[in-house]
XYZ file of C-alpha atoms in Angstrom:
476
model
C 100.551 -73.763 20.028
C 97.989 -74.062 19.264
C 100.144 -73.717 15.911
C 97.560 -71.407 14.596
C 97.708 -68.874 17.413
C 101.322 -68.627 17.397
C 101.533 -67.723 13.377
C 98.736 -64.886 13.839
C 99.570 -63.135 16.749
C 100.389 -60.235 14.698
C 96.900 -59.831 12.969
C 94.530 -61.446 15.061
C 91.657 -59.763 15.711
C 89.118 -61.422 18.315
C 85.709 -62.921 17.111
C 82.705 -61.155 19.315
C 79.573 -62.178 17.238
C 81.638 -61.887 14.151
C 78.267 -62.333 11.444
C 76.467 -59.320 12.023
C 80.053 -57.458 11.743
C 81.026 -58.663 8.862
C 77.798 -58.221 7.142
C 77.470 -54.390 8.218
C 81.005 -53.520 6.895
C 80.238 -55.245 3.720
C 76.884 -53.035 3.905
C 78.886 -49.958 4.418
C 81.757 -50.664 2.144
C 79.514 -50.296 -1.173
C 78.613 -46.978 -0.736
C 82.168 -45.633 -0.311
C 83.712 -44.773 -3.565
C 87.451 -45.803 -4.056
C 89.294 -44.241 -1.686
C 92.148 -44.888 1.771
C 89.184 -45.347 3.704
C 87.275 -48.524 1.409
C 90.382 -49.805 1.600
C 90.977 -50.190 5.247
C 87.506 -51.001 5.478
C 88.789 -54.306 3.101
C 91.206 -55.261 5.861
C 89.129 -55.188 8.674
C 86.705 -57.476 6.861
C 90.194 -59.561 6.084
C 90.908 -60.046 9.510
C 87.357 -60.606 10.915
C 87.122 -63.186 8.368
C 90.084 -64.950 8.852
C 89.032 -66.730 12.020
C 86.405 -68.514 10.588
C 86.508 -68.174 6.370
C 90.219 -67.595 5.535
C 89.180 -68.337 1.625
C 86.764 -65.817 1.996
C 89.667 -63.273 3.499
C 91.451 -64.337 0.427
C 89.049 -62.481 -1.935
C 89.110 -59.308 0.708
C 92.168 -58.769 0.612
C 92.929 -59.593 -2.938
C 90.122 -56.466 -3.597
C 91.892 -54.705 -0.997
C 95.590 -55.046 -2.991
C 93.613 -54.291 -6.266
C 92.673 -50.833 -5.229
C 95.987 -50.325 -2.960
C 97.217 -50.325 -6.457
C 94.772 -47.884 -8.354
C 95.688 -45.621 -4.956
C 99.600 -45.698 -5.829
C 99.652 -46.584 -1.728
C 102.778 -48.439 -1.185
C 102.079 -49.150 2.343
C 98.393 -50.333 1.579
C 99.756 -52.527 -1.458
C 102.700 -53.628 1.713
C 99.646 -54.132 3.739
C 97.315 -56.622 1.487
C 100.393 -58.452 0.454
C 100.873 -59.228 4.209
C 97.677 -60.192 4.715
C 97.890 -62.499 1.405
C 100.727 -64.102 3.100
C 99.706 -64.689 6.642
C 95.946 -66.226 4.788
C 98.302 -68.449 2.439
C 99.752 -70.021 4.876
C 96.483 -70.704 6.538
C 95.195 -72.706 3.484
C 98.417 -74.596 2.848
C 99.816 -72.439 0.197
C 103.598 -72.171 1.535
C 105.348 -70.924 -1.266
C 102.483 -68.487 -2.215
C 102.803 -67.279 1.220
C 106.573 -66.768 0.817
C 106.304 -64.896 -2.136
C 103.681 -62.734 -0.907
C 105.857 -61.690 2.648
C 108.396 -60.936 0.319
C 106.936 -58.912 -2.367
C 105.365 -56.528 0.188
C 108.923 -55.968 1.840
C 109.778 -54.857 -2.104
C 106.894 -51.987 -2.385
C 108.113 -50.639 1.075
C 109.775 -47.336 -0.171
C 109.662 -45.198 3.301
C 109.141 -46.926 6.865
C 105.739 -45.792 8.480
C 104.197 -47.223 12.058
C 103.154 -50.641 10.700
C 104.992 -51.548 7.513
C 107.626 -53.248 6.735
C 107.784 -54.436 10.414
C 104.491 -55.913 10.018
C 105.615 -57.931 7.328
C 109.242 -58.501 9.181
C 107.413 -59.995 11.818
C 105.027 -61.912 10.101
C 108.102 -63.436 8.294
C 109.404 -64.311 11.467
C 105.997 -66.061 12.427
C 106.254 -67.796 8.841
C 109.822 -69.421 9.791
C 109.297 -69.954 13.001
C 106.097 -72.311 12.039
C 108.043 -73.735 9.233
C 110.966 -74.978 11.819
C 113.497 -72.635 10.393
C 114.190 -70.872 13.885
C 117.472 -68.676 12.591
C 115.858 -67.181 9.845
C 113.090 -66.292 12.927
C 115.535 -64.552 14.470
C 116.705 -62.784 11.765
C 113.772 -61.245 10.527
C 112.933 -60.403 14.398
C 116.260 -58.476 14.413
C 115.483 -56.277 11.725
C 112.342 -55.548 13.162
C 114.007 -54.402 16.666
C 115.573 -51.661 14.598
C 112.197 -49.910 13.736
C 110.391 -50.077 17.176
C 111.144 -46.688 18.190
C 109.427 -45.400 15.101
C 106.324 -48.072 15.259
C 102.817 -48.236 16.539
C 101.718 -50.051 19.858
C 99.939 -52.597 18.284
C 103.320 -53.533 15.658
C 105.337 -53.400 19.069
C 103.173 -55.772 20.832
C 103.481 -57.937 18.385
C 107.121 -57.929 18.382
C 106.747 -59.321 21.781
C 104.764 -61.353 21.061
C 107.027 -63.097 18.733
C 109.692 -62.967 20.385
C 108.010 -64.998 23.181
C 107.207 -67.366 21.106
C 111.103 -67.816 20.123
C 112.186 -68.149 23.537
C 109.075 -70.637 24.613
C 110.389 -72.851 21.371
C 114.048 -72.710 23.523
C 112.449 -73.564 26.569
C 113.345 -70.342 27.440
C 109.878 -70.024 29.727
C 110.173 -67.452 31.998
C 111.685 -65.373 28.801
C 108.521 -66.073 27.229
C 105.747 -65.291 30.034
C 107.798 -61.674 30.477
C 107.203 -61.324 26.485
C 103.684 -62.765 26.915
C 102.766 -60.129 29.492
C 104.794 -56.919 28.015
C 102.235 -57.999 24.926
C 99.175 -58.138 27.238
C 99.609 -55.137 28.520
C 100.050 -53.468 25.018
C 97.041 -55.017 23.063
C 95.715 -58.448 24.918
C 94.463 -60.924 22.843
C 94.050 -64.988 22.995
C 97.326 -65.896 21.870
C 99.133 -63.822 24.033
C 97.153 -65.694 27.169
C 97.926 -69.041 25.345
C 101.387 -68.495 25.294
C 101.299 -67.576 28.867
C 98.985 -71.282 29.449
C 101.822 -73.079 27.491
C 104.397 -71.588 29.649
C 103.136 -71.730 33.123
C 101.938 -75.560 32.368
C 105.579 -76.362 31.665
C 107.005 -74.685 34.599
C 104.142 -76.630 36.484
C 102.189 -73.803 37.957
C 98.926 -74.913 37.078
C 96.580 -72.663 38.933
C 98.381 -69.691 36.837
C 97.823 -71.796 33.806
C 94.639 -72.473 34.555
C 94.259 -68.503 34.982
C 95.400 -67.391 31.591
C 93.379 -69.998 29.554
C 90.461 -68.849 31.458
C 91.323 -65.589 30.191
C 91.742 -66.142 26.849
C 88.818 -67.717 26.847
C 87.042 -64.629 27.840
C 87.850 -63.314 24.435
C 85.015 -65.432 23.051
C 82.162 -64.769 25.589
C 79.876 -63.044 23.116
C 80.425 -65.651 20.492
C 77.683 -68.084 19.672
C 79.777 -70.021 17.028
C 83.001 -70.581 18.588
C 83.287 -73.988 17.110
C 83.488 -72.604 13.815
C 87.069 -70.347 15.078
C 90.377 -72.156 13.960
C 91.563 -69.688 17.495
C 88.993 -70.967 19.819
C 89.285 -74.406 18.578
C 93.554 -73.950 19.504
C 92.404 -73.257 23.121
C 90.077 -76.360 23.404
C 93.271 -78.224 22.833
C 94.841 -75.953 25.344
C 92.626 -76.960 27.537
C 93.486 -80.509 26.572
C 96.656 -80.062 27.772
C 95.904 -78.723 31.108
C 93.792 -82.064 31.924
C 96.462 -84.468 30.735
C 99.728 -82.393 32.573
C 97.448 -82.795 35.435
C 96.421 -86.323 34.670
C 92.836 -86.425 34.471
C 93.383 -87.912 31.251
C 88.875 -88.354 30.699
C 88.672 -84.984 30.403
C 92.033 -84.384 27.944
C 90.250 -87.082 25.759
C 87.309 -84.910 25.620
C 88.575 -81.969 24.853
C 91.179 -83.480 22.625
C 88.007 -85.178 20.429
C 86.152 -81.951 20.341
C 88.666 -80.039 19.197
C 89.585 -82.952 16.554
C 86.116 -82.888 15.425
C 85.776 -79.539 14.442
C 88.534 -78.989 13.063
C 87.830 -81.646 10.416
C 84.817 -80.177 10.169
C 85.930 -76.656 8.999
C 88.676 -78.119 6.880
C 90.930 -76.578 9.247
C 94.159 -79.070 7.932
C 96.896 -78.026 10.311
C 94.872 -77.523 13.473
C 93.634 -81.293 13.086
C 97.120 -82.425 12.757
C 97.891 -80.152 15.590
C 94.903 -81.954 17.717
C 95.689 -85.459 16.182
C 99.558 -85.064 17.244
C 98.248 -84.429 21.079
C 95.937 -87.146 20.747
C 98.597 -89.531 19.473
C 100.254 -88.555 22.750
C 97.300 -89.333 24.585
C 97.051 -92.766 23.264
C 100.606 -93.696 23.224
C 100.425 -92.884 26.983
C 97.475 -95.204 27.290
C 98.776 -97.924 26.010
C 97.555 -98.106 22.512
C 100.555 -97.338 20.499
C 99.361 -98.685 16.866
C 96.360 -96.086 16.869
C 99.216 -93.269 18.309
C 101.369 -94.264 15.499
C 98.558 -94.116 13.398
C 97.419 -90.396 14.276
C 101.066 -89.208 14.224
C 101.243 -90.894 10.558
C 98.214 -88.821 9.546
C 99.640 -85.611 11.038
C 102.522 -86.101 9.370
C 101.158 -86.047 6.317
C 99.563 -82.581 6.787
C 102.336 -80.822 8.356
C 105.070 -82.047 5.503
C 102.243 -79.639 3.080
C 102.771 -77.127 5.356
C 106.206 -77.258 5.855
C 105.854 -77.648 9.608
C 109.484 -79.442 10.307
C 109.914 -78.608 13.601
C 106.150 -80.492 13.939
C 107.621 -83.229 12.159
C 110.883 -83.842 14.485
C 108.849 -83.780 17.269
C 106.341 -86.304 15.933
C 109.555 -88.603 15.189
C 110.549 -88.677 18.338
C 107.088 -89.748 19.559
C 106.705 -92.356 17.280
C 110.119 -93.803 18.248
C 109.277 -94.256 21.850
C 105.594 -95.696 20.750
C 107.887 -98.310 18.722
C 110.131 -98.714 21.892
C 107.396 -99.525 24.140
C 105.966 -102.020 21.148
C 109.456 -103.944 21.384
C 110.592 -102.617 17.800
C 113.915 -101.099 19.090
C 115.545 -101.037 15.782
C 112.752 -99.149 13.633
C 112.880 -96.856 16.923
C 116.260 -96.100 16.862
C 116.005 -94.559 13.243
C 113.546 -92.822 14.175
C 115.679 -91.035 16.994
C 117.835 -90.525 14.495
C 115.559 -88.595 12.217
C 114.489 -86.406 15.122
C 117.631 -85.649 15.863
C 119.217 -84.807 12.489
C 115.892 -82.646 11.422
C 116.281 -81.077 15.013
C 119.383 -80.190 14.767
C 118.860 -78.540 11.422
C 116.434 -76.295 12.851
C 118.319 -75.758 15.377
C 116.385 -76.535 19.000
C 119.147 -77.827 21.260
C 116.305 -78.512 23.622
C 114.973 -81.097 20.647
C 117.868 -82.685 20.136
C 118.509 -83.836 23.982
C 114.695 -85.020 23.629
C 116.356 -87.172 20.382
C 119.735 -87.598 22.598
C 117.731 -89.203 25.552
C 115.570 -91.283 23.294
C 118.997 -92.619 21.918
C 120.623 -93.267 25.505
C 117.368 -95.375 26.227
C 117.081 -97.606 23.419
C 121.068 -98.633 23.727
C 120.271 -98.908 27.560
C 117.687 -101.813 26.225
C 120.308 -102.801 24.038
C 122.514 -104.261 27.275
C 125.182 -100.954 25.644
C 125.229 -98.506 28.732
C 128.631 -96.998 28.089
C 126.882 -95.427 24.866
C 123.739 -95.330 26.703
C 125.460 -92.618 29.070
C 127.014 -91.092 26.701
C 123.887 -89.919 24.489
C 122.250 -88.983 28.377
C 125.104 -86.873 29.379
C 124.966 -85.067 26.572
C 120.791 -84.609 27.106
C 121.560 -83.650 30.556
C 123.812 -81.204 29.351
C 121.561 -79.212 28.179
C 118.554 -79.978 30.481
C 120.304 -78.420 33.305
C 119.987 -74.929 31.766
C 116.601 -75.056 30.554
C 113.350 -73.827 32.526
C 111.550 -76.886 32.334
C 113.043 -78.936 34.988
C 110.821 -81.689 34.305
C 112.982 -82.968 31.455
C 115.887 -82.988 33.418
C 114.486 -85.320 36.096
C 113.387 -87.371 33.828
C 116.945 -87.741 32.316
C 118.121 -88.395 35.466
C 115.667 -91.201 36.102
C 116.775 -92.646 32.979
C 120.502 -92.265 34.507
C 119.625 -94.240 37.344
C 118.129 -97.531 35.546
C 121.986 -97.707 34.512
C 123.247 -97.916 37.214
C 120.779 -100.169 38.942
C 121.789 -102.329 36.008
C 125.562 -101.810 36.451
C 125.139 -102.856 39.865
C 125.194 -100.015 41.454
C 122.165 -99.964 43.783
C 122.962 -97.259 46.207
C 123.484 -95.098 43.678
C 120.643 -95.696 41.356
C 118.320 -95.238 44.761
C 119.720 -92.293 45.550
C 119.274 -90.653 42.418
C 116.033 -92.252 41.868
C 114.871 -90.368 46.038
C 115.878 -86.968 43.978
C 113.404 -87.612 41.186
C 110.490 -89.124 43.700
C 110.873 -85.811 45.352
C 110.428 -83.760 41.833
C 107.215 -85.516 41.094
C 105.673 -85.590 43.736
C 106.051 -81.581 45.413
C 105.399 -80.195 42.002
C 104.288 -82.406 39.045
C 101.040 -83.620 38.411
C 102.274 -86.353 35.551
C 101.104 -89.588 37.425
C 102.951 -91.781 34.546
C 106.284 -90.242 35.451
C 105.499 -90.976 38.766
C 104.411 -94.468 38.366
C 107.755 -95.556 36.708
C 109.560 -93.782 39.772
C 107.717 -96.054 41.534
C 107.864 -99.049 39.741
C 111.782 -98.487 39.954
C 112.392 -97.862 43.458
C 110.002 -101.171 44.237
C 112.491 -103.538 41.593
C 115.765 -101.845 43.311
C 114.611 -102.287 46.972
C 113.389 -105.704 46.200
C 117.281 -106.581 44.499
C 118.526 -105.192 47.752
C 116.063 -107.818 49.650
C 114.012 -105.049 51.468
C 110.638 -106.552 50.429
C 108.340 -104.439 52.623
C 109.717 -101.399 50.806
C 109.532 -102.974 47.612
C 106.310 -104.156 48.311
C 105.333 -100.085 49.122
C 106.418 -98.525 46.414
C 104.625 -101.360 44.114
C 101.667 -100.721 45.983
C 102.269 -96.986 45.237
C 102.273 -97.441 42.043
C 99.281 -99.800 41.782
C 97.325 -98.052 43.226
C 97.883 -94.607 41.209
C 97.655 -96.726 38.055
C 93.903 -97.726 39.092
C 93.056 -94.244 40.420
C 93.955 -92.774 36.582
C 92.871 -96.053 34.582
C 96.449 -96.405 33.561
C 96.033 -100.076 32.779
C 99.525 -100.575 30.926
C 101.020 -99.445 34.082
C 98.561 -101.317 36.385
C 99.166 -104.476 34.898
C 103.273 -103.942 35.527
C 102.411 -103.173 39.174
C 100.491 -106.494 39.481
């Protein structure tokens, strides 16, 4: 996500040297009288503007609705009210947003190439960014019904959203067939950033690396790209291209940059957005009071915005940070919270992220009956998602049981299936180092010290090739 991208990919419109735009429509805009053509005139200026000054795309469009209204156009009044929504949701103003989706549906008295599915799909982007994934769906399904009577740019969309539904399911190659039926429709940023987030979790990083270069192209022209809530979401894309591949200096980078303007522009959610990643970042580093602290802080924003499934996510996060700071029991109600608020959502794929935090802290607990119990049910549902990742590292977790039951063989052979994951197609060195690390303590129970001895010195030395120095300290 960035979160931003995904909630306008119906009415984004790219920023190439947006100023001297904005100021020429503005020029031209005072010498039309009141009339269709002022008024469309008002939304462009509402969607250049949105990028950069949503507040100000706030007063466009609120001039726009007042002469939609003097006009007796239903679908113009359908159109501002849109817009009001989509650029209420931007500031923080859920409920305002809400009740602006939903008033234009009510002026909608006959169906034309943009309206209502406009508004039924940005609906669908509303609930999908609040965590409410059913009502998504819904309002995607009445939109389906209107596509053979819509324009290219309302279909593309459509795909567009839908892609985002089925990346949310880890549904991935869904998504990047969405992703490119939208390209080749009307391409634009998000479209490419939804292809990035997919490829990077299938772990085909020189595609990845392909479509964020393209969306970047979007922005060529644009001197002030720092000041775009959109370009800013791709600087964090680009974030997490560095740390799937593990060179974690450059994530930081990117991760800070992005950080920093956003606060800057008062840009709320996209600095929770960039302070949830960088939690990640330090959690994975070592320094899990400052990730608990920026997952606090993004919290805080998203609960104003509504942003559960945001929330669930974070929970989980903090209740591994508070696992690896030896605070199982504050952990485990954590889990819980994840788990409940993702299963309300529903993701499936969220709760077996919840389920497998569960199955590790009763592991810890000396409990491995239960501790198999909440993994089998995370595997369950890991097997039949695209990102394969998770289910390896389910199994891994599966195999520290029974290394502990006594099983060694087992556990080893098991652990050989997840060595061979990492290291043909992922790029996450601090999977790999706890692979590792595993191996070296189950060879060395079985008294084979020059293999336990390798696989330590496997994962020393990737530790001190990434400055992992949690996990370089464990291999000493």
């Amino acid at each position: 996500m960035g979160l931003l991208l995904t909630l306008l990919c119906l009415i984004f419109t790219p920023a190439t040297g947006q100023t001297p735009q904005l100021d020429s429509i503005r020029s031209s805009i005072s010498s039309i009288g009141d009339s269709y053509e002022k008024a469309k005139s008002l939304h462009q200026l509402f969607l250049k503007a949105l990028d950069k000054k949503p507040n100000i795309s706030i007063k466009d469009a609120y001039a726009g609705l007042q002469l939609a209204k003097k006009l007796d156009d239903k679908e113009l009044i359908a159109m501002f009210l849109t817009d009001l929504g989509n650029a209420n949701y931007i500031i923080g103003e859920i409920s305002n947003s809400k009740s602006f989706f939903f008033q234009a549906l009510k002026e909608i008295e006959i169906k034309t190439p943009d309206y209502p599915i406009g508004t039924l799909i940005s609906l669908s982007n509303f609930y999908r960014s609040t965590g409410k994934f059913d009502s998504a769906q819904y309002y995607l399904n009445e939109a389906s019904s209107l596509l053979d009577e819509s324009s290219p740019s309302a279909i593309a969309s459509y795909y567009q959203s839908l892609g985002w539904l089925s990346y949310n399911d880890a549904r991935l190659k869904e998504a990047i067939q969405y992703a490119k039926r939208k390209i080749s429709l009307n391409p634009d940023p998000s479209a490419y950033s939804l292809l990035f987030r997919s490829y990077i979790k299938l772990e085909l990083y020189d595609s990845a690396k392909l479509a964020l270069t393209n969306a970047f192209q979007f922005y060529a022209n644009d001197k002030d790209t720092l000041s775009s809530r959109n370009y800013i979401s791709l600087i964090i894309n680009r974030g997490e291209y560095f740390i799937e591949i593990s060179d974690y200096a450059k994530a930081l980078y990117n991760y800070e940059l992005a950080y920093q303007a956003a606060t800057q522009n008062n840009f709320n959610i996209l600095r929770a957005y960039v302070g949830q990643r960088l939690g990640y970042f330090f959690e994975i580093n070592g320094n899990y009071p400052k990730a608990i602290e920026l997952y606090d802080e993004a919290i805080e924003t998203y609960t104003v915005y509504d942003a559960r499934h945001q929330i669930a996510k974070i929970y989980g996060r903090i209740a591994w940070s508070l696992i690896y700071s030896n605070n199982k029991v504050l952990a485990e109600q954590f889990a819980h919270r994840a788990r409940l608020q993702m299963k309300a959502i529903p993701d499936k794929v969220g709760v077996a992220f919840a389920w497998n935090i569960l199955g590790y802290i009763n592991f810890l607990n000396g409990d491995y009956t239960t501790a198999l119990v909440y993994y089998d049910s995370a595997m369950t549902v890991r097997k039949n998602i695209d990102r394969q990742l998770e289910y390896y590292k389910t199994l891994s977790n599966i195999a520290e049981v029974f290394e502990q039951k006594g099983d060694l063989s087992k556990a080893l052979e098991q652990l050989k299936q997840v060595l061979h994951q990492e290291e043909s197609n992922s790029r996450e060195i601090n999977n790999m180092i706890f692979t590792y690390h595993t191996i070296g303590r189950i060879y060395f129970k079985l008294g084979d010290k020059i293999n336990a001895e390798k696989y330590y010195l496997l994962a020393y030395d990737s530790a001190k090739g990434n400055k992992l120095y949690p996990q370089l300290k464990k291999s000493l």
